[in-house]
Amino acid sequence: MTADLVINNGIVVTPDAAFPASVAIKDGKVIAVGAADAMPAAHETLDASGLHILPGAIDVHVHFRDPGYPNKEDWESGTAAAAFGGVTTVFDMPNTIPPTGNGTILAEKHAIAAAKAHVDFGLYGLLGEDTIDNVPELIAGGVIGFKLYMGNTFGKIPSPSTGAMLEAFEVVAETGKRISLHAETNSIMERRQTRLTQAGRREPLAHLDSRPAVVAVEAVSRACILSEWTGARIHILHISSADELRPLREAKARGVDVTGESCPQYLFLSTDDYSRFGGVIRVNPPVREKDNQEPIFAALQDGTIDMIATDHAPHTPEEKTRNDIWAVDCGFPGVETQMPAMLTQVNAGRMSISDYVRWSAYNPARHWGLYPRKGAIQPGADADLALVDLSLEWVVDDAKIQSRSKISPWHGRKVKGLPVHTIVRGRFVMRDRTLVAGTKGWGRSVHAIQKMPAPDVRNAGKTMRAVTNGFRPSPTTESAA
Ligand code: NCD
Ligand code: ZN
């Protein structure tokens, strides 16, 4: 048998170990990992001397804005940024135009993504007050999971009431899919923002004052209670504060199937950076006081937080630099800079490169039913690889990043450790820090290979459907009532 590609002289990294090994790839899959002289003949060989071979990162939280906001990003520019960042699979959020809330809209988004993506992807379906009935058609159309906004978000998607949330959890619990939550409580933030505006507060730190950590603590706690009651699997997006860790730890200790992510902005930015970056740093949840950083890092180490994602949220420079903080769009790009920012910490000795692989690839794959097709370097796995040079230094320059959003608080940051090649299902999409021509449209939706564990439904006899004998209100009966 002749392999398509054999990679020699690199160091393979798993969640447990880093060891010198060759990797053989055929038909998009890893077929062997081992000694160079145990490899089959190959059409092509790559000398990876000096490089670490990582499973490509799986970023479960990006906003690629397509369809709807081509001036901010689209599937082509967003996945080019992913390829440069060593990210081989992205999960895209549903706050596009129109929001990804029914089967028809989902099909349109699948078509766009499949035509433009350089890397693999999953699409989230929107779980909102009015889309609960669409869960079956969204699953049939191929979603990786659901997104529920407990706080209003970019795109003005209203947050569902707790009543609707419970019903949504009941419905999704039966499917076994995971619900990702923007866990910030809307009514607290709205009230405080109104008061702050009335008091004349319009500078960047007013944004943080409108959303103190209790906003997230309350939402995380409530989400965990509803998850525990229904058995719905949940994921807490963008953990930003030390205070959220207690309800998360307690829920995990009670056996709730809850996972969590944090993002580089909560590990590496703090209130110290507001004056330098102004509105550019505005993001939801906000970048907080520096004393949150160490507990979040420790929570990754002890497994309370399972993974690193980015909340890649591109906007244009004009939208990020308005004088009134309340008029500045929230979020900034990150899919391209996450891996270098984290590898810098590996270089600094704060974590091992195996820790990084656990947080960036292995855990995301496991918790979304993609392991071991994704997130692993072993025979049978998709050959999704990031080949990184830990000694390469880079000063992040917004003008040179792939994202269409050329403005971020990462600008000027010195990092050490860069992906030099990115391989998706055996094919180079980024090689020698250059996008490979002809890879647009190579990306595939991973929902088809997803295998979630069997659902673990609780309180099935008490769900809305059970107590109303499956009755679902139609628009007619509702207006007649
Ligand atoms: C996100 C966006 O711009 O879509 N912005 C952000 O600040 N994180 C939306 C969101 O996750 O709230
Ligand atoms: Zn969010």
PDB file of C-alpha atoms in Angstrom, residues 285-413:
ATOM      1  CA  PRO A 285     -18.939  38.968  28.517  1.00  0.00           C
ATOM      2  CA  PRO A 286     -16.572  41.847  29.301  1.00  0.00           C
ATOM      3  CA  VAL A 287     -12.851  41.575  29.882  1.00  0.00           C
ATOM      4  CA  ARG A 288     -12.623  41.737  33.696  1.00  0.00           C
ATOM      5  CA  GLU A 289     -10.286  42.516  36.594  1.00  0.00           C
ATOM      6  CA  LYS A 290      -6.885  40.823  36.452  1.00  0.00           C
ATOM      7  CA  ASP A 291      -7.498  38.673  39.511  1.00  0.00           C
ATOM      8  CA  ASN A 292      -9.865  36.515  37.440  1.00  0.00           C
ATOM      9  CA  GLN A 293      -7.094  35.264  35.163  1.00  0.00           C
ATOM     10  CA  GLU A 294      -5.267  32.907  37.520  1.00  0.00           C
ATOM     11  CA  PRO A 295      -8.418  31.075  38.751  1.00  0.00           C
ATOM     12  CA  ILE A 296      -9.574  30.580  35.140  1.00  0.00           C
ATOM     13  CA  PHE A 297      -6.176  29.157  34.212  1.00  0.00           C
ATOM     14  CA  ALA A 298      -6.252  26.880  37.262  1.00  0.00           C
ATOM     15  CA  ALA A 299      -9.776  25.743  36.330  1.00  0.00           C
ATOM     16  CA  LEU A 300      -8.506  24.639  32.937  1.00  0.00           C
ATOM     17  CA  GLN A 301      -5.736  22.732  34.673  1.00  0.00           C
ATOM     18  CA  ASP A 302      -8.101  20.968  37.087  1.00  0.00           C
ATOM     19  CA  GLY A 303     -10.742  20.212  34.434  1.00  0.00           C
ATOM     20  CA  THR A 304     -13.498  22.521  35.707  1.00  0.00           C
ATOM     21  CA  ILE A 305     -13.144  24.340  32.391  1.00  0.00           C
ATOM     22  CA  ASP A 306     -12.845  21.808  29.597  1.00  0.00           C
ATOM     23  CA  MET A 307     -11.625  23.754  26.612  1.00  0.00           C
ATOM     24  CA  ILE A 308     -10.360  26.879  24.883  1.00  0.00           C
ATOM     25  CA  ALA A 309     -12.539  28.528  22.258  1.00  0.00           C
ATOM     26  CA  THR A 310     -12.317  32.024  20.822  1.00  0.00           C
ATOM     27  CA  ASP A 311     -15.734  33.661  20.341  1.00  0.00           C
ATOM     28  CA  HIS A 312     -14.173  35.017  17.123  1.00  0.00           C
ATOM     29  CA  ALA A 313     -16.519  38.009  16.668  1.00  0.00           C
ATOM     30  CA  PRO A 314     -15.318  40.242  13.816  1.00  0.00           C
ATOM     31  CA  HIS A 315     -16.552  43.806  13.250  1.00  0.00           C
ATOM     32  CA  THR A 316     -15.241  46.661  11.116  1.00  0.00           C
ATOM     33  CA  PRO A 317     -12.834  49.313  12.461  1.00  0.00           C
ATOM     34  CA  GLU A 318     -15.588  51.951  12.177  1.00  0.00           C
ATOM     35  CA  GLU A 319     -17.946  49.794  14.280  1.00  0.00           C
ATOM     36  CA  LYS A 320     -15.248  49.283  16.942  1.00  0.00           C
ATOM     37  CA  THR A 321     -14.058  52.871  17.354  1.00  0.00           C
ATOM     38  CA  ARG A 322     -17.215  54.890  18.031  1.00  0.00           C
ATOM     39  CA  ASN A 323     -16.907  57.360  20.897  1.00  0.00           C
ATOM     40  CA  ASP A 324     -19.975  56.237  22.810  1.00  0.00           C
ATOM     41  CA  ILE A 325     -19.210  52.774  24.296  1.00  0.00           C
ATOM     42  CA  TRP A 326     -22.877  51.760  24.005  1.00  0.00           C
ATOM     43  CA  ALA A 327     -22.660  52.269  20.217  1.00  0.00           C
ATOM     44  CA  VAL A 328     -19.559  50.086  19.790  1.00  0.00           C
ATOM     45  CA  ASP A 329     -20.181  46.570  18.422  1.00  0.00           C
ATOM     46  CA  CYS A 330     -19.155  43.810  20.832  1.00  0.00           C
ATOM     47  CA  GLY A 331     -16.415  41.305  20.070  1.00  0.00           C
ATOM     48  CA  PHE A 332     -13.218  40.977  18.036  1.00  0.00           C
ATOM     49  CA  PRO A 333     -11.442  38.319  15.947  1.00  0.00           C
ATOM     50  CA  GLY A 334      -9.478  35.524  17.622  1.00  0.00           C
ATOM     51  CA  VAL A 335      -9.564  32.287  15.644  1.00  0.00           C
ATOM     52  CA  GLU A 336      -6.158  33.003  14.110  1.00  0.00           C
ATOM     53  CA  THR A 337      -4.356  34.127  17.269  1.00  0.00           C
ATOM     54  CA  GLN A 338      -5.643  31.610  19.836  1.00  0.00           C
ATOM     55  CA  MET A 339      -3.065  28.901  19.148  1.00  0.00           C
ATOM     56  CA  PRO A 340      -0.049  31.257  19.128  1.00  0.00           C
ATOM     57  CA  ALA A 341      -1.295  32.955  22.316  1.00  0.00           C
ATOM     58  CA  MET A 342      -1.655  29.597  24.064  1.00  0.00           C
ATOM     59  CA  LEU A 343       1.623  28.148  22.735  1.00  0.00           C
ATOM     60  CA  THR A 344       3.339  31.216  24.189  1.00  0.00           C
ATOM     61  CA  GLN A 345       2.183  29.918  27.589  1.00  0.00           C
ATOM     62  CA  VAL A 346       3.590  26.479  26.764  1.00  0.00           C
ATOM     63  CA  ASN A 347       6.902  28.170  26.024  1.00  0.00           C
ATOM     64  CA  ALA A 348       6.648  30.071  29.303  1.00  0.00           C
ATOM     65  CA  GLY A 349       6.242  26.795  31.194  1.00  0.00           C
ATOM     66  CA  ARG A 350       2.731  27.513  32.479  1.00  0.00           C
ATOM     67  CA  MET A 351       1.261  24.407  30.865  1.00  0.00           C
ATOM     68  CA  SER A 352       2.373  21.438  28.825  1.00  0.00           C
ATOM     69  CA  ILE A 353       1.737  21.069  25.131  1.00  0.00           C
ATOM     70  CA  SER A 354      -0.371  18.014  25.989  1.00  0.00           C
ATOM     71  CA  ASP A 355      -2.544  20.235  28.213  1.00  0.00           C
ATOM     72  CA  TYR A 356      -3.052  22.466  25.214  1.00  0.00           C
ATOM     73  CA  VAL A 357      -4.107  19.570  22.984  1.00  0.00           C
ATOM     74  CA  ARG A 358      -6.543  18.417  25.660  1.00  0.00           C
ATOM     75  CA  TRP A 359      -8.206  21.867  25.746  1.00  0.00           C
ATOM     76  CA  SER A 360      -8.027  22.763  22.065  1.00  0.00           C
ATOM     77  CA  ALA A 361      -8.912  19.490  20.327  1.00  0.00           C
ATOM     78  CA  TYR A 362      -9.421  16.378  22.457  1.00  0.00           C
ATOM     79  CA  ASN A 363     -12.112  17.718  24.812  1.00  0.00           C
ATOM     80  CA  PRO A 364     -14.097  19.606  22.143  1.00  0.00           C
ATOM     81  CA  ALA A 365     -14.138  16.433  20.020  1.00  0.00           C
ATOM     82  CA  ARG A 366     -15.241  14.261  22.926  1.00  0.00           C
ATOM     83  CA  HIS A 367     -18.005  16.510  24.162  1.00  0.00           C
ATOM     84  CA  TRP A 368     -19.572  16.917  20.722  1.00  0.00           C
ATOM     85  CA  GLY A 369     -19.386  13.246  19.782  1.00  0.00           C
ATOM     86  CA  LEU A 370     -16.607  13.627  17.222  1.00  0.00           C
ATOM     87  CA  TYR A 371     -13.856  11.697  19.006  1.00  0.00           C
ATOM     88  CA  PRO A 372     -11.854   9.791  17.767  1.00  0.00           C
ATOM     89  CA  ARG A 373     -12.618  10.846  14.175  1.00  0.00           C
ATOM     90  CA  LYS A 374     -11.527  14.336  15.233  1.00  0.00           C
ATOM     91  CA  GLY A 375      -9.218  15.472  18.034  1.00  0.00           C
ATOM     92  CA  ALA A 376      -6.882  12.477  17.807  1.00  0.00           C
ATOM     93  CA  ILE A 377      -3.750  11.402  15.938  1.00  0.00           C
ATOM     94  CA  GLN A 378      -4.205   7.671  15.619  1.00  0.00           C
ATOM     95  CA  PRO A 379      -5.122   5.175  12.898  1.00  0.00           C
ATOM     96  CA  GLY A 380      -8.670   5.809  11.658  1.00  0.00           C
ATOM     97  CA  ALA A 381      -8.770   9.452  12.715  1.00  0.00           C
ATOM     98  CA  ASP A 382      -9.255  12.214  10.157  1.00  0.00           C
ATOM     99  CA  ALA A 383      -5.834  13.634   9.270  1.00  0.00           C
ATOM    100  CA  ASP A 384      -6.578  17.076  10.738  1.00  0.00           C
ATOM    101  CA  LEU A 385      -3.210  18.395  11.849  1.00  0.00           C
ATOM    102  CA  ALA A 386      -1.520  21.585  12.949  1.00  0.00           C
ATOM    103  CA  LEU A 387       2.266  21.466  12.550  1.00  0.00           C
ATOM    104  CA  VAL A 388       3.677  24.071  14.872  1.00  0.00           C
ATOM    105  CA  ASP A 389       7.098  25.595  15.387  1.00  0.00           C
ATOM    106  CA  LEU A 390       7.395  26.460  19.069  1.00  0.00           C
ATOM    107  CA  SER A 391      10.437  28.644  18.439  1.00  0.00           C
ATOM    108  CA  LEU A 392       8.850  30.989  15.866  1.00  0.00           C
ATOM    109  CA  GLU A 393       8.070  34.478  17.147  1.00  0.00           C
ATOM    110  CA  TRP A 394       5.420  36.824  15.796  1.00  0.00           C
ATOM    111  CA  VAL A 395       4.172  40.267  16.693  1.00  0.00           C
ATOM    112  CA  VAL A 396       0.454  40.212  15.913  1.00  0.00           C
ATOM    113  CA  ASP A 397      -0.321  42.783  13.253  1.00  0.00           C
ATOM    114  CA  ASP A 398      -4.023  43.380  12.630  1.00  0.00           C
ATOM    115  CA  ALA A 399      -3.283  44.564   9.092  1.00  0.00           C
ATOM    116  CA  LYS A 400      -1.850  41.147   8.214  1.00  0.00           C
ATOM    117  CA  ILE A 401      -4.386  38.765   9.691  1.00  0.00           C
ATOM    118  CA  GLN A 402      -6.703  36.811   7.423  1.00  0.00           C
ATOM    119  CA  SER A 403      -9.918  37.924   9.092  1.00  0.00           C
ATOM    120  CA  ARG A 404     -11.710  40.756   7.335  1.00  0.00           C
ATOM    121  CA  SER A 405     -11.866  42.443  10.742  1.00  0.00           C
ATOM    122  CA  LYS A 406      -8.561  44.296  10.907  1.00  0.00           C
ATOM    123  CA  ILE A 407      -8.941  45.493  14.466  1.00  0.00           C
ATOM    124  CA  SER A 408      -8.408  43.682  17.765  1.00  0.00           C
ATOM    125  CA  PRO A 409      -6.827  44.007  21.181  1.00  0.00           C
ATOM    126  CA  TRP A 410      -4.308  41.354  20.079  1.00  0.00           C
ATOM    127  CA  HIS A 411      -2.572  43.945  17.905  1.00  0.00           C
ATOM    128  CA  GLY A 412       1.072  44.386  18.916  1.00  0.00           C
ATOM    129  CA  ARG A 413       1.138  41.285  21.137  1.00  0.00           C
TER     130      ARG A 413
END
